[in-house]
Amino acid sequence: MNAMLIVAIVIAIIGTIPVIIRKKLLKNYLTLLQNNDIKAIKDLMATQLAKICIPPFNREYLLLNAYLKLKDDKQIDTQVNNIMDHVPMNSKQKSALAKSVFYIYVDKKNASMIDRLLEMVSTTNDHALYRQMDMVNDTLISGGIKYYDELKSDLEDVEYTKNNEDTPYLEFLLSVIYKNMGNESKSKEYKNKALEDSKGTVYESLIKSQN
């Protein structure tokens, strides 16, 4: 057999080994996650094989997902801070982390963690996510009206609202802005719209939890 061909085959085989191991580790992780076995998950992520085959952010994010599944608020806080303080992240990873936990901190009205997440996302190229988070923060946490004109204009555009799956949540935010402005009748009008339009959507439980 040609020597170069042998080298190519060996390289190909070596290259597949981490992939095979990674799949095996993730399969084990999913089994442990289904059983809510956090200790075993932590032990798994701490193994040398996991450290070699799974990048640092992915390992810590998998552990965070386990805490999220159990709704362990204390461990969620610890893990989020651990990732933000010690794990290098690219823009996509920062966005993924923010999306996973932002509304948890909104529900808790944890302004300091919301500010940390906003600052983190501001360093990414995910401008749409930053705008969404800033809008929620200003409206629900700070009691502001910064996005009044923008939301009012968007929701008066029939074509925009008809084709936008986020319309119920935008209606909810506008209802809160009207409340922040002291306009209770308009606040009630848009709150009712939001509750009606969110039925059967991903926003239904979110709006009710923040209502």
Short mmCIF file of N, CA and C in Angstrom, two decimals, residues 84-161:
data_model
loop_
_atom_site.label_atom_id
_atom_site.label_comp_id
_atom_site.label_asym_id
_atom_site.label_seq_id
_atom_site.Cartn_x
_atom_site.Cartn_y
_atom_site.Cartn_z
N MET A 84 -19.39 33.09 33.15
CA MET A 84 -19.09 34.46 32.75
C MET A 84 -17.73 34.93 33.25
N ASP A 85 -17.33 34.44 34.41
CA ASP A 85 -16.07 34.89 35.01
C ASP A 85 -14.84 34.12 34.53
N HIS A 86 -15.04 32.86 34.16
CA HIS A 86 -13.86 32.01 33.96
C HIS A 86 -13.78 31.29 32.61
N VAL A 87 -14.86 31.28 31.84
CA VAL A 87 -14.85 30.49 30.60
C VAL A 87 -14.81 31.42 29.38
N PRO A 88 -13.79 31.32 28.53
CA PRO A 88 -13.77 32.13 27.30
C PRO A 88 -14.95 31.78 26.42
N MET A 89 -15.60 32.81 25.85
CA MET A 89 -16.78 32.58 25.01
C MET A 89 -16.69 33.41 23.74
N ASN A 90 -17.17 32.86 22.63
CA ASN A 90 -17.34 33.65 21.42
C ASN A 90 -18.74 34.26 21.42
N SER A 91 -19.07 35.02 20.39
CA SER A 91 -20.35 35.73 20.35
C SER A 91 -21.54 34.78 20.43
N LYS A 92 -21.48 33.67 19.69
CA LYS A 92 -22.59 32.72 19.68
C LYS A 92 -22.79 32.10 21.06
N GLN A 93 -21.71 31.80 21.73
CA GLN A 93 -21.81 31.20 23.06
C GLN A 93 -22.36 32.18 24.08
N LYS A 94 -21.95 33.44 23.98
CA LYS A 94 -22.50 34.47 24.88
C LYS A 94 -24.00 34.61 24.67
N SER A 95 -24.42 34.60 23.40
CA SER A 95 -25.85 34.71 23.10
C SER A 95 -26.61 33.50 23.63
N ALA A 96 -26.04 32.32 23.45
CA ALA A 96 -26.70 31.09 23.93
C ALA A 96 -26.88 31.12 25.44
N LEU A 97 -25.85 31.57 26.15
CA LEU A 97 -25.94 31.66 27.61
C LEU A 97 -27.02 32.65 28.02
N ALA A 98 -27.02 33.82 27.39
CA ALA A 98 -28.01 34.85 27.73
C ALA A 98 -29.43 34.36 27.48
N LYS A 99 -29.66 33.72 26.34
CA LYS A 99 -31.00 33.23 26.01
C LYS A 99 -31.47 32.18 27.01
N SER A 100 -30.54 31.41 27.55
CA SER A 100 -30.91 30.33 28.48
C SER A 100 -31.39 30.84 29.83
N VAL A 101 -30.85 31.99 30.27
CA VAL A 101 -31.12 32.39 31.66
C VAL A 101 -31.73 33.78 31.82
N PHE A 102 -31.78 34.58 30.75
CA PHE A 102 -32.21 35.97 30.89
C PHE A 102 -33.58 36.09 31.54
N TYR A 103 -34.57 35.34 31.05
CA TYR A 103 -35.94 35.50 31.56
C TYR A 103 -36.10 34.92 32.97
N ILE A 104 -35.20 34.04 33.37
CA ILE A 104 -35.20 33.59 34.76
C ILE A 104 -34.93 34.77 35.67
N TYR A 105 -33.95 35.58 35.29
CA TYR A 105 -33.60 36.74 36.11
C TYR A 105 -34.61 37.87 35.97
N VAL A 106 -35.30 37.93 34.84
CA VAL A 106 -36.40 38.89 34.70
C VAL A 106 -37.52 38.52 35.66
N ASP A 107 -37.88 37.24 35.72
CA ASP A 107 -38.93 36.78 36.64
C ASP A 107 -38.57 37.09 38.08
N LYS A 108 -37.28 36.96 38.41
CA LYS A 108 -36.82 37.23 39.78
C LYS A 108 -36.58 38.72 40.03
N LYS A 109 -36.63 39.51 38.93
CA LYS A 109 -36.30 40.95 39.00
C LYS A 109 -34.90 41.15 39.57
N ASN A 110 -33.99 40.31 39.13
CA ASN A 110 -32.60 40.37 39.57
C ASN A 110 -31.84 41.33 38.67
N ALA A 111 -31.88 42.62 39.02
CA ALA A 111 -31.33 43.67 38.17
C ALA A 111 -29.83 43.52 37.95
N SER A 112 -29.11 43.10 38.97
CA SER A 112 -27.65 43.01 38.84
C SER A 112 -27.24 41.94 37.83
N MET A 113 -27.92 40.78 37.84
CA MET A 113 -27.60 39.74 36.87
C MET A 113 -28.06 40.13 35.47
N ILE A 114 -29.19 40.82 35.39
CA ILE A 114 -29.66 41.29 34.09
C ILE A 114 -28.65 42.26 33.49
N ASP A 115 -28.13 43.15 34.32
CA ASP A 115 -27.12 44.11 33.84
C ASP A 115 -25.86 43.39 33.36
N ARG A 116 -25.45 42.36 34.08
CA ARG A 116 -24.27 41.59 33.67
C ARG A 116 -24.49 40.92 32.31
N LEU A 117 -25.68 40.34 32.14
CA LEU A 117 -25.98 39.68 30.87
C LEU A 117 -26.06 40.69 29.73
N LEU A 118 -26.65 41.84 29.99
CA LEU A 118 -26.72 42.89 28.97
C LEU A 118 -25.33 43.36 28.57
N GLU A 119 -24.49 43.56 29.55
CA GLU A 119 -23.11 43.98 29.26
C GLU A 119 -22.39 42.93 28.42
N MET A 120 -22.60 41.66 28.76
CA MET A 120 -21.96 40.58 28.01
C MET A 120 -22.44 40.55 26.56
N VAL A 121 -23.76 40.64 26.36
CA VAL A 121 -24.31 40.57 25.01
C VAL A 121 -23.94 41.81 24.19
N SER A 122 -23.70 42.93 24.86
CA SER A 122 -23.31 44.15 24.14
C SER A 122 -21.97 43.99 23.44
N THR A 123 -21.18 43.00 23.87
CA THR A 123 -19.87 42.77 23.25
C THR A 123 -19.95 41.79 22.08
N THR A 124 -21.15 41.33 21.75
CA THR A 124 -21.33 40.40 20.64
C THR A 124 -21.85 41.15 19.41
N ASN A 125 -22.03 40.40 18.33
CA ASN A 125 -22.63 40.99 17.13
C ASN A 125 -24.11 40.64 17.02
N ASP A 126 -24.69 40.15 18.11
CA ASP A 126 -26.12 39.80 18.12
C ASP A 126 -26.93 41.01 18.57
N HIS A 127 -27.07 41.97 17.66
CA HIS A 127 -27.72 43.23 18.01
C HIS A 127 -29.22 43.05 18.28
N ALA A 128 -29.84 42.11 17.59
CA ALA A 128 -31.27 41.87 17.79
C ALA A 128 -31.54 41.35 19.21
N LEU A 129 -30.69 40.46 19.67
CA LEU A 129 -30.86 39.93 21.03
C LEU A 129 -30.64 41.03 22.06
N TYR A 130 -29.62 41.86 21.84
CA TYR A 130 -29.36 42.94 22.80
C TYR A 130 -30.55 43.89 22.87
N ARG A 131 -31.11 44.24 21.72
CA ARG A 131 -32.27 45.14 21.69
C ARG A 131 -33.44 44.53 22.45
N GLN A 132 -33.69 43.24 22.22
CA GLN A 132 -34.79 42.55 22.90
C GLN A 132 -34.59 42.56 24.41
N MET A 133 -33.38 42.24 24.84
CA MET A 133 -33.08 42.21 26.27
C MET A 133 -33.17 43.61 26.89
N ASP A 134 -32.66 44.60 26.18
CA ASP A 134 -32.70 45.97 26.68
C ASP A 134 -34.14 46.47 26.78
N MET A 135 -34.96 46.09 25.81
CA MET A 135 -36.37 46.48 25.81
C MET A 135 -37.09 45.90 27.03
N VAL A 136 -36.86 44.62 27.29
CA VAL A 136 -37.47 43.96 28.44
C VAL A 136 -36.96 44.57 29.74
N ASN A 137 -35.67 44.81 29.81
CA ASN A 137 -35.08 45.38 31.02
C ASN A 137 -35.62 46.78 31.30
N ASP A 138 -35.64 47.62 30.28
CA ASP A 138 -36.12 48.99 30.48
C ASP A 138 -37.59 49.00 30.88
N THR A 139 -38.39 48.15 30.25
CA THR A 139 -39.84 48.16 30.47
C THR A 139 -40.23 47.49 31.78
N LEU A 140 -39.73 46.27 32.01
CA LEU A 140 -40.20 45.47 33.15
C LEU A 140 -39.40 45.70 34.43
N ILE A 141 -38.12 45.98 34.29
CA ILE A 141 -37.27 46.10 35.48
C ILE A 141 -37.08 47.55 35.89
N SER A 142 -36.81 48.42 34.92
CA SER A 142 -36.53 49.83 35.24
C SER A 142 -37.79 50.69 35.27
N GLY A 143 -38.92 50.15 34.78
CA GLY A 143 -40.16 50.93 34.75
C GLY A 143 -40.09 52.07 33.76
N GLY A 144 -39.33 51.87 32.68
CA GLY A 144 -39.12 52.93 31.70
C GLY A 144 -40.12 52.93 30.56
N ILE A 145 -39.97 53.93 29.69
CA ILE A 145 -40.85 54.06 28.51
C ILE A 145 -40.01 54.29 27.26
N LYS A 146 -38.76 53.88 27.32
CA LYS A 146 -37.78 54.11 26.24
C LYS A 146 -38.27 53.60 24.89
N TYR A 147 -38.98 52.48 24.88
CA TYR A 147 -39.38 51.85 23.62
C TYR A 147 -40.84 52.12 23.26
N TYR A 148 -41.45 53.12 23.87
CA TYR A 148 -42.87 53.40 23.63
C TYR A 148 -43.14 53.68 22.16
N ASP A 149 -42.45 54.66 21.58
CA ASP A 149 -42.71 55.06 20.19
C ASP A 149 -42.48 53.90 19.23
N GLU A 150 -41.41 53.17 19.45
CA GLU A 150 -41.06 52.06 18.57
C GLU A 150 -42.11 50.95 18.63
N LEU A 151 -42.51 50.55 19.83
CA LEU A 151 -43.50 49.49 19.98
C LEU A 151 -44.86 49.92 19.45
N LYS A 152 -45.26 51.13 19.75
CA LYS A 152 -46.56 51.63 19.30
C LYS A 152 -46.62 51.64 17.78
N SER A 153 -45.54 52.11 17.14
CA SER A 153 -45.48 52.15 15.68
C SER A 153 -45.52 50.75 15.09
N ASP A 154 -44.75 49.83 15.66
CA ASP A 154 -44.72 48.45 15.16
C ASP A 154 -46.09 47.79 15.26
N LEU A 155 -46.76 47.97 16.39
CA LEU A 155 -48.03 47.29 16.62
C LEU A 155 -49.19 47.92 15.85
N GLU A 156 -49.00 49.13 15.35
CA GLU A 156 -50.02 49.76 14.51
C GLU A 156 -49.87 49.35 13.05
N ASP A 157 -48.77 48.67 12.73
CA ASP A 157 -48.50 48.19 11.38
C ASP A 157 -49.11 46.80 11.22
N VAL A 158 -50.22 46.71 10.52
CA VAL A 158 -50.97 45.45 10.40
C VAL A 158 -50.12 44.35 9.77
N GLU A 159 -49.38 44.68 8.72
CA GLU A 159 -48.56 43.68 8.05
C GLU A 159 -47.46 43.15 8.98
N TYR A 160 -46.90 44.06 9.77
CA TYR A 160 -45.83 43.68 10.70
C TYR A 160 -46.37 42.72 11.76
N THR A 161 -47.49 43.05 12.34
CA THR A 161 -48.04 42.23 13.43
C THR A 161 -48.56 40.88 12.91
#
